[in-house]
Coordinates of N, CA and C and ligand atoms in Angstrom, one line a residue:
X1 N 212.2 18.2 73.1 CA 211.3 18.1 72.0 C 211.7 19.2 71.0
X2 N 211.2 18.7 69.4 CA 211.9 19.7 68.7 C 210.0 20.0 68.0
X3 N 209.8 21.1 67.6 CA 208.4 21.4 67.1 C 208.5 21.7 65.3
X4 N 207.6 21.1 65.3 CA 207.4 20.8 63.3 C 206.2 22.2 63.1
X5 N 207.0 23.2 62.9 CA 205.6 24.4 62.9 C 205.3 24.6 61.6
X6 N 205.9 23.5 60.6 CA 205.4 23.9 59.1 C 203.8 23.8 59.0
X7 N 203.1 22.7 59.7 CA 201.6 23.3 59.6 C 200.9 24.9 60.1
X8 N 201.5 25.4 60.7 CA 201.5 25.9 61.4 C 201.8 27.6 60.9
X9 N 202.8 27.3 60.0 CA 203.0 28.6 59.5 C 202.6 28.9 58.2
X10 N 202.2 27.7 57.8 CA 201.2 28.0 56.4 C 200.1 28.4 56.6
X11 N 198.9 28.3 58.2 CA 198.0 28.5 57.9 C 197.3 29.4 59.1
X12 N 197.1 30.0 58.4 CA 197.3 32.1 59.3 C 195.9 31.9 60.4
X13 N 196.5 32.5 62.0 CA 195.5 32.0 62.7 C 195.7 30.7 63.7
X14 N 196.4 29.7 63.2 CA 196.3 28.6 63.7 C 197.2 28.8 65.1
X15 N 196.5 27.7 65.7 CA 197.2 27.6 67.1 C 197.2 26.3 67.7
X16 N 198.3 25.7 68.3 CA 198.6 24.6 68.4 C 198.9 24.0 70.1
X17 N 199.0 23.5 70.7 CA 199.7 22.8 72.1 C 200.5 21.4 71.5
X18 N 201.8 22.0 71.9 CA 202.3 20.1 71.6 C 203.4 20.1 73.0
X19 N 203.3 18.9 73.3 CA 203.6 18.7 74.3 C 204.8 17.5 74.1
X20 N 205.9 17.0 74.8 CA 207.1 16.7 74.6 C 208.2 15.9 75.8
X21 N 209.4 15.6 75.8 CA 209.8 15.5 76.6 C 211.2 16.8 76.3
X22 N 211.2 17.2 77.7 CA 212.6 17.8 77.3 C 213.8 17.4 77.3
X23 N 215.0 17.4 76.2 CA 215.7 16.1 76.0 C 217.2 17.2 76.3
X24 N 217.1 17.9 76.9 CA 218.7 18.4 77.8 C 219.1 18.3 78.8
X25 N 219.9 17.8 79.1 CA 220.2 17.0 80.2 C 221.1 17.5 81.4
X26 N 222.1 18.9 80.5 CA 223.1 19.4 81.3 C 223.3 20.7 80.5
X27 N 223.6 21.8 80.9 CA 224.4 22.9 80.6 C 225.7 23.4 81.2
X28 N 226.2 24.1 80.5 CA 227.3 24.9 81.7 C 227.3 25.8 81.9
X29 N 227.8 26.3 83.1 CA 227.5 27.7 82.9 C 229.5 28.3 83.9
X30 N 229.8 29.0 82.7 CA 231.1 29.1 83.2 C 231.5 27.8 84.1
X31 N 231.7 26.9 83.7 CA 232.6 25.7 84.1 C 232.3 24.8 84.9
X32 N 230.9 25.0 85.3 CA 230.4 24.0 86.0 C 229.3 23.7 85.5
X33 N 229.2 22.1 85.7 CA 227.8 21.3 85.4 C 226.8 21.5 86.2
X34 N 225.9 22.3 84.5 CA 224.4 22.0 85.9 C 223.4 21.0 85.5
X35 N 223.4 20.0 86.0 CA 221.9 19.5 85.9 C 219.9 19.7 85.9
X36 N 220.0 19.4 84.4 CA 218.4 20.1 84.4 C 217.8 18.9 84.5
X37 N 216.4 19.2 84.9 CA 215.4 17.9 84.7 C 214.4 18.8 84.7
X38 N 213.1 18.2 83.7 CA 212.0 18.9 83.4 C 210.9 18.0 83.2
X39 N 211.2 17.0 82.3 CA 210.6 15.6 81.8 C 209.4 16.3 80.4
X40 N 208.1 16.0 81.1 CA 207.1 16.4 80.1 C 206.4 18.0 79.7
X41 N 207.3 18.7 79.2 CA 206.3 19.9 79.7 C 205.6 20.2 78.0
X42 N 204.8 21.3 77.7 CA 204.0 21.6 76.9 C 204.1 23.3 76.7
X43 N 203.9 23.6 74.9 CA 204.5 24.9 74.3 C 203.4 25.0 73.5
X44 N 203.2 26.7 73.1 CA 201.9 27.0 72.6 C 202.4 27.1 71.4
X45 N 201.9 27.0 70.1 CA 202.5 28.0 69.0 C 201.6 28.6 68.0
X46 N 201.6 29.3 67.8 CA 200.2 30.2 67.6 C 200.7 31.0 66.2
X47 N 200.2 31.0 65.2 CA 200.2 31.9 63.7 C 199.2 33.3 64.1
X48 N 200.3 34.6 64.2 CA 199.4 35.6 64.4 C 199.0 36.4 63.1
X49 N 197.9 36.1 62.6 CA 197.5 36.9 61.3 C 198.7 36.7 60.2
X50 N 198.9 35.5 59.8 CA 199.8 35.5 59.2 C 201.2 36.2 59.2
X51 N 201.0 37.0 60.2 CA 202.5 37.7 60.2 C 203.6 37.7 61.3
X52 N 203.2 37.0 62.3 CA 204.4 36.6 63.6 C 203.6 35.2 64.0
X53 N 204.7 34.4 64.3 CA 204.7 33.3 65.0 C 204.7 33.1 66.2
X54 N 203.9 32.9 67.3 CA 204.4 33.0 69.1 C 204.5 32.1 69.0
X55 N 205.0 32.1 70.1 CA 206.1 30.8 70.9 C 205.4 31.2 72.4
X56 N 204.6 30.2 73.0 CA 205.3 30.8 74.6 C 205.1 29.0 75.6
X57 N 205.7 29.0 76.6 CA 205.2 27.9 77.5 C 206.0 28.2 79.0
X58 N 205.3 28.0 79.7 CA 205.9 27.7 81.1 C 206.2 26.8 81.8
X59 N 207.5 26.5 81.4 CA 207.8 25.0 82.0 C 208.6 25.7 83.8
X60 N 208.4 24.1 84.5 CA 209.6 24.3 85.9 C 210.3 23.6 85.7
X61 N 211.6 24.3 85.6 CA 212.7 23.3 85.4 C 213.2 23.0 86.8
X62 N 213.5 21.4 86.9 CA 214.6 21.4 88.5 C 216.0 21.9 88.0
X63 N 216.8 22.3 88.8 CA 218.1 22.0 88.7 C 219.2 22.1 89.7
X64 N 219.9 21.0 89.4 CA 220.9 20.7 90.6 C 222.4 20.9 90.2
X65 N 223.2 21.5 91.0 CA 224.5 21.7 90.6 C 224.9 21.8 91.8
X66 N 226.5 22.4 92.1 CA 227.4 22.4 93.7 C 227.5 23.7 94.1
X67 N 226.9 23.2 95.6 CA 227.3 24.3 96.5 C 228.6 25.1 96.2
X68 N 228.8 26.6 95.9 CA 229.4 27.1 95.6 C 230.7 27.1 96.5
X69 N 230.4 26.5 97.9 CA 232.0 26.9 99.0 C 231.8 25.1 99.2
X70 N 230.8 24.5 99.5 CA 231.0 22.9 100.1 C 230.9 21.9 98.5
X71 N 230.1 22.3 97.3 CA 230.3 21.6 96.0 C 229.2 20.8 96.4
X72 N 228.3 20.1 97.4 CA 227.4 19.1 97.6 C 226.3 19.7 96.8
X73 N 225.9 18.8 96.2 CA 224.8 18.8 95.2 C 223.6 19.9 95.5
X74 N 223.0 20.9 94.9 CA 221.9 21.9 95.7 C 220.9 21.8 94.5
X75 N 219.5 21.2 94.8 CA 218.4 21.4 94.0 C 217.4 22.3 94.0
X76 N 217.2 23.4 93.1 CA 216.1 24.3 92.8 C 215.7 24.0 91.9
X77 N 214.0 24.5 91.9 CA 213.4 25.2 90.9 C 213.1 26.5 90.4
X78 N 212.8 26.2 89.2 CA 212.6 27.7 88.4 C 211.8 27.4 87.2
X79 N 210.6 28.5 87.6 CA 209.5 28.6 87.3 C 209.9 29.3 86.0
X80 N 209.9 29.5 84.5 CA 209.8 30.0 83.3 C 209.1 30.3 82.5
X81 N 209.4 31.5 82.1 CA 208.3 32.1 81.2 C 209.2 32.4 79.6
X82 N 208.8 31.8 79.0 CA 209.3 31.9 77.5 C 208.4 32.4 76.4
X83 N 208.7 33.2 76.2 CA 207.8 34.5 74.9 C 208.9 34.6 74.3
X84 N 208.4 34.1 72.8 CA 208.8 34.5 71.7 C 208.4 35.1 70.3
X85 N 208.3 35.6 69.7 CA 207.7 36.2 68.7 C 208.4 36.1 67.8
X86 N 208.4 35.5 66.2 CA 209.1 35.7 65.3 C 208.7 36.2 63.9
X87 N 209.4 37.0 63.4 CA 208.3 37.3 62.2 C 208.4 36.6 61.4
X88 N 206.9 36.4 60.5 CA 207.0 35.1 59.6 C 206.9 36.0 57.8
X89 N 208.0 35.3 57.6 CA 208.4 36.1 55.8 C 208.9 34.8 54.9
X90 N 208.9 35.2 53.9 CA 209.4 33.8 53.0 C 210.5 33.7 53.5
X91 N 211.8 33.7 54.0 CA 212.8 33.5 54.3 C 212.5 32.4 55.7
X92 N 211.4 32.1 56.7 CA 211.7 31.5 57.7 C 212.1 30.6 57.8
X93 N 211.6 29.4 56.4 CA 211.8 28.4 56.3 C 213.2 28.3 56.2
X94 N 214.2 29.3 55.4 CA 215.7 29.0 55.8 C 216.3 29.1 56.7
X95 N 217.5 28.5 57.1 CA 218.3 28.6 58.4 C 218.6 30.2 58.3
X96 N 218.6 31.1 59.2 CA 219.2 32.0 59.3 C 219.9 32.1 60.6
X97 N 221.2 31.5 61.0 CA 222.2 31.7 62.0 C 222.4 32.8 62.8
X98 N 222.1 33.9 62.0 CA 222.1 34.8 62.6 C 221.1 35.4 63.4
X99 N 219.8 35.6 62.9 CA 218.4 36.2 63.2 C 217.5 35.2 63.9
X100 N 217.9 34.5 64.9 CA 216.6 33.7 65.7 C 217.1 32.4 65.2
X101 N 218.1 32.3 64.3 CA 218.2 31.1 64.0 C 218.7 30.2 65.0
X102 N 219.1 30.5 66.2 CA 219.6 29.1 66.9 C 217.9 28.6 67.6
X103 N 217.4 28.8 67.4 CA 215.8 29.0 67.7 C 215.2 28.0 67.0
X104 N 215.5 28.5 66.2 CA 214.4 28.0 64.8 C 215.5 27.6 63.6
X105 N 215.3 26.5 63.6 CA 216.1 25.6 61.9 C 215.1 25.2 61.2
X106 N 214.7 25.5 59.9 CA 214.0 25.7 59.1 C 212.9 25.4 59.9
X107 N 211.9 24.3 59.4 CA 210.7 24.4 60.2 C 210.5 23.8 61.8
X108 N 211.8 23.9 61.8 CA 211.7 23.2 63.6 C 212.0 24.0 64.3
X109 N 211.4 24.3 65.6 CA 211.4 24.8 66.3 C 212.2 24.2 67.7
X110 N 213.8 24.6 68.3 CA 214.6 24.2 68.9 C 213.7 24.8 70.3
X111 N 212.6 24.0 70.8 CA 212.4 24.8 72.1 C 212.8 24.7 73.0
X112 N 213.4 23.1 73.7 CA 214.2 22.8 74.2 C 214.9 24.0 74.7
X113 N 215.8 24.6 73.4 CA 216.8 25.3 73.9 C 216.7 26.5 74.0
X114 N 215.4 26.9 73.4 CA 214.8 28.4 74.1 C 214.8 28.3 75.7
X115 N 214.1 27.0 76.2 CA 214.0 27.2 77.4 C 215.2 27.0 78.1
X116 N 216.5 26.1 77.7 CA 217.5 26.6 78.8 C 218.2 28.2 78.5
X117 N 217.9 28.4 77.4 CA 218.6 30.1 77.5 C 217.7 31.1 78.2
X118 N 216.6 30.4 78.1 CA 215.8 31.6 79.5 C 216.3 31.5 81.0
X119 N 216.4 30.3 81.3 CA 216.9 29.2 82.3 C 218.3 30.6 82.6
X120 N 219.1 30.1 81.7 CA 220.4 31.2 82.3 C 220.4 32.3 82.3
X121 N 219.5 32.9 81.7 CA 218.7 34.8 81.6 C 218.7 34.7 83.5
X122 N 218.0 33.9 83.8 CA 217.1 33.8 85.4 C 218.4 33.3 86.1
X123 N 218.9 32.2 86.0 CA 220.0 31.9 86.8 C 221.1 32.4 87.5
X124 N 220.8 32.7 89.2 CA 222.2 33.4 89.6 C 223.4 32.6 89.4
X125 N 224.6 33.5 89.7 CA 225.9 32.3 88.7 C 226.1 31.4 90.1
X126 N 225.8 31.9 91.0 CA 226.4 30.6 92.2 C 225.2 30.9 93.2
X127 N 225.4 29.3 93.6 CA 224.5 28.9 94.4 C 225.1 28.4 95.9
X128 N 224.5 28.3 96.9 CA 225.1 28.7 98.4 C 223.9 27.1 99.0
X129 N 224.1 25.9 99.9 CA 223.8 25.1 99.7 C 222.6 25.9 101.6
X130 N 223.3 26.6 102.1 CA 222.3 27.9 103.0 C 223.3 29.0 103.3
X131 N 222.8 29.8 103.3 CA 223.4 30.6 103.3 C 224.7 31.2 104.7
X132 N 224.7 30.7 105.7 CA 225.7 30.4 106.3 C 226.8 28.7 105.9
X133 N 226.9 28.5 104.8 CA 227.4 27.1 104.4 C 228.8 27.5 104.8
X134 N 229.8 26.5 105.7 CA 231.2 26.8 105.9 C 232.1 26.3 105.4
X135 N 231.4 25.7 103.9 CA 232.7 25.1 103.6 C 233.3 24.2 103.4
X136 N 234.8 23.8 102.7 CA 235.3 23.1 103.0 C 237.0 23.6 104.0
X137 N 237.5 22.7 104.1 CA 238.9 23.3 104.9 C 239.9 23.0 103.7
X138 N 240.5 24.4 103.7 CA 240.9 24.1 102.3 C 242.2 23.4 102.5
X139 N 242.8 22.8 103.8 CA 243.7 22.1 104.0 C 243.7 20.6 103.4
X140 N 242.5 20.1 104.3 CA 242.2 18.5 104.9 C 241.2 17.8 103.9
X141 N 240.3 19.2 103.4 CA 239.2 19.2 102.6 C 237.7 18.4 103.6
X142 N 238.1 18.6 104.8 CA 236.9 18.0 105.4 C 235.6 19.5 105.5
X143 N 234.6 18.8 104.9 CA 233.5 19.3 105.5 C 233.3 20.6 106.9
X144 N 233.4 21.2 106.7 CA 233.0 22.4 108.1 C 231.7 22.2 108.6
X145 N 230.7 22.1 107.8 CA 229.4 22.2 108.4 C 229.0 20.7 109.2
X146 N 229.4 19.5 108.6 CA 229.8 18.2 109.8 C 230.8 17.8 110.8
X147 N 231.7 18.7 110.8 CA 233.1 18.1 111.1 C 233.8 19.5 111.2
X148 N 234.7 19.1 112.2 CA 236.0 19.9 112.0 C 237.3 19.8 112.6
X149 N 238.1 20.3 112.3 CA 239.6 19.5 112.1 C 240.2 20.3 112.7
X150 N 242.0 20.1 112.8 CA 242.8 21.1 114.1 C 243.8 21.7 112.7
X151 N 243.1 21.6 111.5 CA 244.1 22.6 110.7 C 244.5 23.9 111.1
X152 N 245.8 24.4 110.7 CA 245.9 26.0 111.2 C 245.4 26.9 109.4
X153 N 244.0 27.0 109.4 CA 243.7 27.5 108.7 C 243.8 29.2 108.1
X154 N 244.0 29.6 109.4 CA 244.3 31.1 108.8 C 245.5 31.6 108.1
X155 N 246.5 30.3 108.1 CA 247.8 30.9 107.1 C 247.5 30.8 106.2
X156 N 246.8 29.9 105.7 CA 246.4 29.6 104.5 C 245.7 29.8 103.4
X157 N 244.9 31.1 104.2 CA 244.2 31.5 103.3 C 244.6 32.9 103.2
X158 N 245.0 32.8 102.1 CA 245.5 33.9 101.4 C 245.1 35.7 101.7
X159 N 243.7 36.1 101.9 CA 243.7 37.0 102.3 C 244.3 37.4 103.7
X160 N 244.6 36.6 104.3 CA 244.8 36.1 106.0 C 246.9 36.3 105.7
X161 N 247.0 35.7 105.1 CA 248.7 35.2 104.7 C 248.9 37.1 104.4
X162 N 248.3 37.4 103.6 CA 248.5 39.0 103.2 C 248.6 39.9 104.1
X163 N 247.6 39.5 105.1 CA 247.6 40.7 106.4 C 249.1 40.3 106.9
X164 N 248.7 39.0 107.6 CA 250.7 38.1 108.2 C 251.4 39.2 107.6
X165 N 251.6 39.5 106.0 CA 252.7 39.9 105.6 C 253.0 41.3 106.3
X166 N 252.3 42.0 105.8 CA 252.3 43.3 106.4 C 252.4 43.5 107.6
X167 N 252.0 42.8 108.9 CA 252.3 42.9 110.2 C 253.6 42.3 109.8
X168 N 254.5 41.8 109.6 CA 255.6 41.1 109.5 C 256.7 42.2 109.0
X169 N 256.5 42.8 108.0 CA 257.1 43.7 107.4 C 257.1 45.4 108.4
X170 N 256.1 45.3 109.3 CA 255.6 46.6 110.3 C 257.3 46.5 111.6
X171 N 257.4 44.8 111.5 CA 258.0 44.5 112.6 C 259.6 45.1 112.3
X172 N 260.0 44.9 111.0 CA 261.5 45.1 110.7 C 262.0 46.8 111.0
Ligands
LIG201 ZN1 227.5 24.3 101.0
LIG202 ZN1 241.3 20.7 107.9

C-alpha cells in the first residue's frame, strides 16, 4: 500500500488509520530470496501539532526462505514495530532522496517499504531449519537429516582436507 498523507499534512492534529494490502513480495538479503507475506495490515498517521508527522503500525510479517546448511524452505514470523517521525516543513512535499526520502515521495507515503526495512533491522542473516539440521552431503547432495549415504565425506571437507595435510606433512 502506498499512503496519500496530503490530507493529512495540511491539517494540524489529524489522525488517520488506512489499511491496505502489502504489495512486496520478495527481498534479498545478501543473495538470497526471502519471501514475505503479510496480506492486509493497517498504519496510523497522525499530524502532530502541525509540526511532525507519525507514522507507526504493527504488522506480522510471515517469512520464508532456505535452511541455511539443508536450503528447504523455513517459515517465521515477525512481529514489527515501525515508528516513524518526520518533520513537517514546506519542503515535504518534495522528493528529498536524501532525508527520509526513500520513505516518503512527495505526498506518498512508501510504507510498504518502511516495513521491510524494519523487517531486516530484526532479521537474523541465517536461518537453521532446527537447530541440530545436518545438512546436505556435500558429495551426493542427499539430505542427512532423511537419508544417508556411504560418501567418504571427511576428505572433502575442507577444514578436514587441511588437518589430512598437516598429518601428512608431520609424516615426511
Ligand atoms: Zn535444514
Ligand atoms: Zn553422499
Amino acid at each position: 500500500m502506498i499512503i496519500d498523507v496530503s490530507r493529512i499534512l495540511s491539517t494540524e492534529g489529524a489522525s488517520e488509520d488506512f489499511t491496505g494490502e502489502f504489495e512486496i513480495e520478495s527481498i534479498d538479503l545478501s543473495g538470497s530470496e526471502i519471501k514475505l507475506r503479510l496480506g492486509t495490515y493497517t498504519a496510523r498517521v497522525s499530524n502532530e501539532e502541525g509540526r511532525t508527522l507519525a507514522v507507526s503500525a504493527d504488522p506480522v510479517v510471515t517469512v520464508t526462505r532456505p535452511c541455511d546448511r539443508c536450503t528447504c524452505d523455513v517459515t517465521e514470523k515477525y512481529e514489527l514495530h515501525v515508528d516513524e517521525v518526520f518533520p513537517i516543513s514546506d519542503e515535504i512535499a518534495s522528493t528529498d532522496p536524501d532525508e527520509d526520502g526513500q520513505w516518503l515521495d512527495g505526498n506518498e507515503l512508501l510504507i510498504d517499504r518502511m516495513v521491510a526495512d524494519e523487517l531486516l533491522l530484526v532479521l537474523p542473516p541465517k536461518v537453521l531449519c532446527k537447530d541440530d539440521c545436518r545438512g546436505l552431503c556435500p558429495v551426493c547432495g542427499t539430505d542427512l537429516n532423511h537419508g544417508s549415504c556411504d560418501c567418504d565425506r571427511s576428505v572433502l571437507d575442507p577444514r578436514m582436507a587441511k588437518i589430512l595435510d598437516v598429518f601428512a606433512g608431520n609424516d615426511r
